[in-house]
mmCIF file of C-alpha atoms in Angstrom:
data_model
loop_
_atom_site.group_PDB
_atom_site.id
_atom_site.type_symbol
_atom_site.label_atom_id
_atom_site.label_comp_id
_atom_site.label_asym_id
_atom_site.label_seq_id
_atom_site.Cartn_x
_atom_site.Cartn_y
_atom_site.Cartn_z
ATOM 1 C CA UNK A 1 31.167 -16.309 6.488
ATOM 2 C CA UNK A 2 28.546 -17.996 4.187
ATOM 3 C CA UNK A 3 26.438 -18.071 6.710
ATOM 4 C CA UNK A 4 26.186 -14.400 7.931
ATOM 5 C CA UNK A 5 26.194 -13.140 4.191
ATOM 6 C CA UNK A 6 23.053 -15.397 3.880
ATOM 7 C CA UNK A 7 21.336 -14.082 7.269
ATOM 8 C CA UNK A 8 22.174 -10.573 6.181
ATOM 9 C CA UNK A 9 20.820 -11.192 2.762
ATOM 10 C CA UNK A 10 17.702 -13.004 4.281
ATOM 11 C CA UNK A 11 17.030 -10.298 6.361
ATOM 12 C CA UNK A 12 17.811 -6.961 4.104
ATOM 13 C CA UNK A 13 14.914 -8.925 1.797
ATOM 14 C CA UNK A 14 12.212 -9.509 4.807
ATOM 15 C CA UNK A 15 12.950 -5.423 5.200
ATOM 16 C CA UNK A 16 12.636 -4.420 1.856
ATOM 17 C CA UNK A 17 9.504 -6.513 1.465
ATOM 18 C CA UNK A 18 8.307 -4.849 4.627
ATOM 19 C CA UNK A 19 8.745 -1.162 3.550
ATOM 20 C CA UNK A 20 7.241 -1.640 0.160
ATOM 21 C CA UNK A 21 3.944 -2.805 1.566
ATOM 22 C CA UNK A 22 3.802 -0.075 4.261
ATOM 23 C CA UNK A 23 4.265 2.295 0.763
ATOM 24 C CA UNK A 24 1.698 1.121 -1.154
ATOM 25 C CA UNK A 25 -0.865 1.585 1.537
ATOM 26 C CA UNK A 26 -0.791 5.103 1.237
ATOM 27 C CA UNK A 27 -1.940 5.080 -2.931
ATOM 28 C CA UNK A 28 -5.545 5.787 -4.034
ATOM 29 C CA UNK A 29 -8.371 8.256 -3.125
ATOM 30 C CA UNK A 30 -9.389 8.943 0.689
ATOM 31 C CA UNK A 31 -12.177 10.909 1.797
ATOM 32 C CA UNK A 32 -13.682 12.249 4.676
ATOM 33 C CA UNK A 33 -17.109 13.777 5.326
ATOM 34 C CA UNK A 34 -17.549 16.140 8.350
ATOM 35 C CA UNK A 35 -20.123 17.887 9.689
ATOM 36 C CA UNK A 36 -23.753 17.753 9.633
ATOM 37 C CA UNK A 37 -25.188 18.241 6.473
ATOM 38 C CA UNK A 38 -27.653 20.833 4.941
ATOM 39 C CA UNK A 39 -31.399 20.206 3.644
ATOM 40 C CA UNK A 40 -30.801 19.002 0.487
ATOM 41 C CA UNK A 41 -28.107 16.723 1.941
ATOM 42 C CA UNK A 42 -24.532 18.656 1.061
ATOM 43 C CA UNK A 43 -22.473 18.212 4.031
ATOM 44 C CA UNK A 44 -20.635 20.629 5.557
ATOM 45 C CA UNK A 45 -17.273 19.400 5.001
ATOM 46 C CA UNK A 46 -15.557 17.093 2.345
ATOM 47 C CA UNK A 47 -11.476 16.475 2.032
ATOM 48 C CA UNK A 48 -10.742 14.200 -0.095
ATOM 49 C CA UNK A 49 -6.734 12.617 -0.743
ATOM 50 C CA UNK A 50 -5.739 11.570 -3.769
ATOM 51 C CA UNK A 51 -1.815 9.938 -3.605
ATOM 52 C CA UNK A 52 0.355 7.824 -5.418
ATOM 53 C CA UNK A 53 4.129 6.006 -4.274
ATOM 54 C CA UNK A 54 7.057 5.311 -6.333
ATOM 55 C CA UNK A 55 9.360 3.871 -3.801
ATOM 56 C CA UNK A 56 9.838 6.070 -0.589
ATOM 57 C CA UNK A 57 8.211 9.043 -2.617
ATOM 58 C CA UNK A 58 4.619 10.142 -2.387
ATOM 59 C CA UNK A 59 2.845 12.490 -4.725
ATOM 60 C CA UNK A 60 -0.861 13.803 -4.824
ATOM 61 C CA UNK A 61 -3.524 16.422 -4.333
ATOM 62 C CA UNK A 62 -6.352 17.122 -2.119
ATOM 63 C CA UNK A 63 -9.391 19.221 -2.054
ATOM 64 C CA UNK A 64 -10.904 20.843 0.593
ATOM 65 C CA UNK A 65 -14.779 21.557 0.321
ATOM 66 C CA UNK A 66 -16.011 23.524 3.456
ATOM 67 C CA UNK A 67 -19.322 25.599 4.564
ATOM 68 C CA UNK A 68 -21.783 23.822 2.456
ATOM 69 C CA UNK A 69 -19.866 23.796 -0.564
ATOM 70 C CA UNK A 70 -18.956 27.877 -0.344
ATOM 71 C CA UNK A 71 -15.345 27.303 0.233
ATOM 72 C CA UNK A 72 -13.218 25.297 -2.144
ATOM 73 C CA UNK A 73 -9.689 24.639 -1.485
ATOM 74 C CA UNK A 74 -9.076 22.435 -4.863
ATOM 75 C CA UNK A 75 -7.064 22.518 -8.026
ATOM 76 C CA UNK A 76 -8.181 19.255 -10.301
ATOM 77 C CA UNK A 77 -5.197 20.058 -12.377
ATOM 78 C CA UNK A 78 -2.690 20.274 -10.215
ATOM 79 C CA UNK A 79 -0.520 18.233 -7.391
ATOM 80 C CA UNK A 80 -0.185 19.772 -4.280
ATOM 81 C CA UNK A 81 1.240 17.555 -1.597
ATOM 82 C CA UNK A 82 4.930 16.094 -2.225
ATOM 83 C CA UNK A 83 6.656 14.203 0.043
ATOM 84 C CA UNK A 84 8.979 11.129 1.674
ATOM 85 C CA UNK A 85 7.711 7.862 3.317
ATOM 86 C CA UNK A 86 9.665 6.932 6.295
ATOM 87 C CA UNK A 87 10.679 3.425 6.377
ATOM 88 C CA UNK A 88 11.131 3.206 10.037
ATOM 89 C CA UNK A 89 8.194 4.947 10.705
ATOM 90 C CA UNK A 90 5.789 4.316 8.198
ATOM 91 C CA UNK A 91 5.238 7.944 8.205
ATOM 92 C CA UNK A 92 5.017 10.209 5.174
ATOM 93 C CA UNK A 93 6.305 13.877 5.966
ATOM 94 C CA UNK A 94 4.851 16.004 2.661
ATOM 95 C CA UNK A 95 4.900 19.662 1.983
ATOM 96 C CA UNK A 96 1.441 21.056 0.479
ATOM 97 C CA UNK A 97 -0.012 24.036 -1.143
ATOM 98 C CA UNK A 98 -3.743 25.677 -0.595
ATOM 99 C CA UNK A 99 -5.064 26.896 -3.837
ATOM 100 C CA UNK A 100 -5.840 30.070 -2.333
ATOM 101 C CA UNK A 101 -2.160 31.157 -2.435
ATOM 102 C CA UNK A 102 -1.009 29.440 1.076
ATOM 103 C CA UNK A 103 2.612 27.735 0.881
ATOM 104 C CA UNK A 104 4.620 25.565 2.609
ATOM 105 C CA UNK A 105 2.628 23.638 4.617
ATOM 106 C CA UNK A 106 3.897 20.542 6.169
ATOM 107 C CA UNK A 107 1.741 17.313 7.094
ATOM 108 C CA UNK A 108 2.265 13.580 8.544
ATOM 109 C CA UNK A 109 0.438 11.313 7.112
ATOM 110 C CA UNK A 110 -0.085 7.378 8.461
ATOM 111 C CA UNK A 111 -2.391 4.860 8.002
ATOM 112 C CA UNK A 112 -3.740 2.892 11.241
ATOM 113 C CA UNK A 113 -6.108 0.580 10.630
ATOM 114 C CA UNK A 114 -7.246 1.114 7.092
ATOM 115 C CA UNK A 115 -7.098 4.609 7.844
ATOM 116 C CA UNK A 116 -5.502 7.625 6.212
ATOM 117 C CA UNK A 117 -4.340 10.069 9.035
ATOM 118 C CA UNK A 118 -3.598 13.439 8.261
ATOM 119 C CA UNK A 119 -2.275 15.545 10.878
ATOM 120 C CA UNK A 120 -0.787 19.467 10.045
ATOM 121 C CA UNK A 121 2.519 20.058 11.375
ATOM 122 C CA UNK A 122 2.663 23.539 10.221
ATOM 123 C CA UNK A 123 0.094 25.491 8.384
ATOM 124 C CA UNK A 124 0.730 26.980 4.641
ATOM 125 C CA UNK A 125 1.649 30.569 4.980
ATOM 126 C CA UNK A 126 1.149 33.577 2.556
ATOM 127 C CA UNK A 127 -2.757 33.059 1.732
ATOM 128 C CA UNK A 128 -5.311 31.489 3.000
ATOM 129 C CA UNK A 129 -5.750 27.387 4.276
ATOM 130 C CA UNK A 130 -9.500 26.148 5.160
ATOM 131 C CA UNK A 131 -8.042 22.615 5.120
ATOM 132 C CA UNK A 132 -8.370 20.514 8.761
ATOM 133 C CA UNK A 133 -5.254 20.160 10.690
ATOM 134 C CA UNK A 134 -6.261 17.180 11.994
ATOM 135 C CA UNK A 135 -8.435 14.359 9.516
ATOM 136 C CA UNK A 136 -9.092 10.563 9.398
ATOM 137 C CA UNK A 137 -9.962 9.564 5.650
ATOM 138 C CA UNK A 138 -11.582 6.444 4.583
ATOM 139 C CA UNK A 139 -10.175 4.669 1.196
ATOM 140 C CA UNK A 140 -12.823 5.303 -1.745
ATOM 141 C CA UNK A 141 -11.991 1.720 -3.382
ATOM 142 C CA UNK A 142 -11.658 3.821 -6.480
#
């Protein structure tokens, strides 16, 4: 009996240990640059990911800078991406907000090989979204 309560112990710790490095993976600032850029060097596309984990729960913002700089999906002041870390998957599933009055929009997020991926599951509704559906962001080291 001492024996299996010690395996079972051993083993719920290795699995704990596991999840909470897959969690803090997804913490700090991510960007991507996309597109070619103009003259003076703007490119055409910037998302950047900013997220932080308190055990399976993620918390953050993004902003969306699109067609040189014209289009900004961003709100400094405000988080808009909530969500739940999978521990089976490693797979955050988090609900997000445009600024420009779309709701509800669902994303997965994973990292794969030092890389955040961000991949829409269902578009925010009731505004307007110029956000990719489909991104792989690079950590800032910030």
């Amino acid at each position: 009996m001492r024996r299996i309560f010690l395996s079972l112990f051993l083993l719920l710790s290795q699995a704990c240990a596991v999840a909470e490095t897959g969690y803090s993976e997804f913490s700090g600032n991510w960007i991507a640059v996309q597109g070619g850029s103009s003259n003076d060097g703007t490119p055409y596309s910037t998302f950047e990911v900013s997220l932080s984990v308190e055990e399976e729960k993620i918390i953050g913002s993004y902003c969306y800078v699109t067609r040189y700089g014209a289009k900004i999906d961003c709100d400094p002041e405000e988080e808009n991406i909530y969500g739940v870390i999978n521990a089976k998957t490693g797979v955050a599933t988090v609900d997000f907000n445009s600024s420009f009055g779309a709701k509800g929009g669902v994303a997965n997020l994973s990292i794969r090989d030092n890389v955040l991926v961000w991949q829409v599951i269902r578009q925010p509704i009731g505004g307007e979204y110029y956000g990719p559906n489909f991104s792989t962001l690079k950590a800032t080291g910030n």
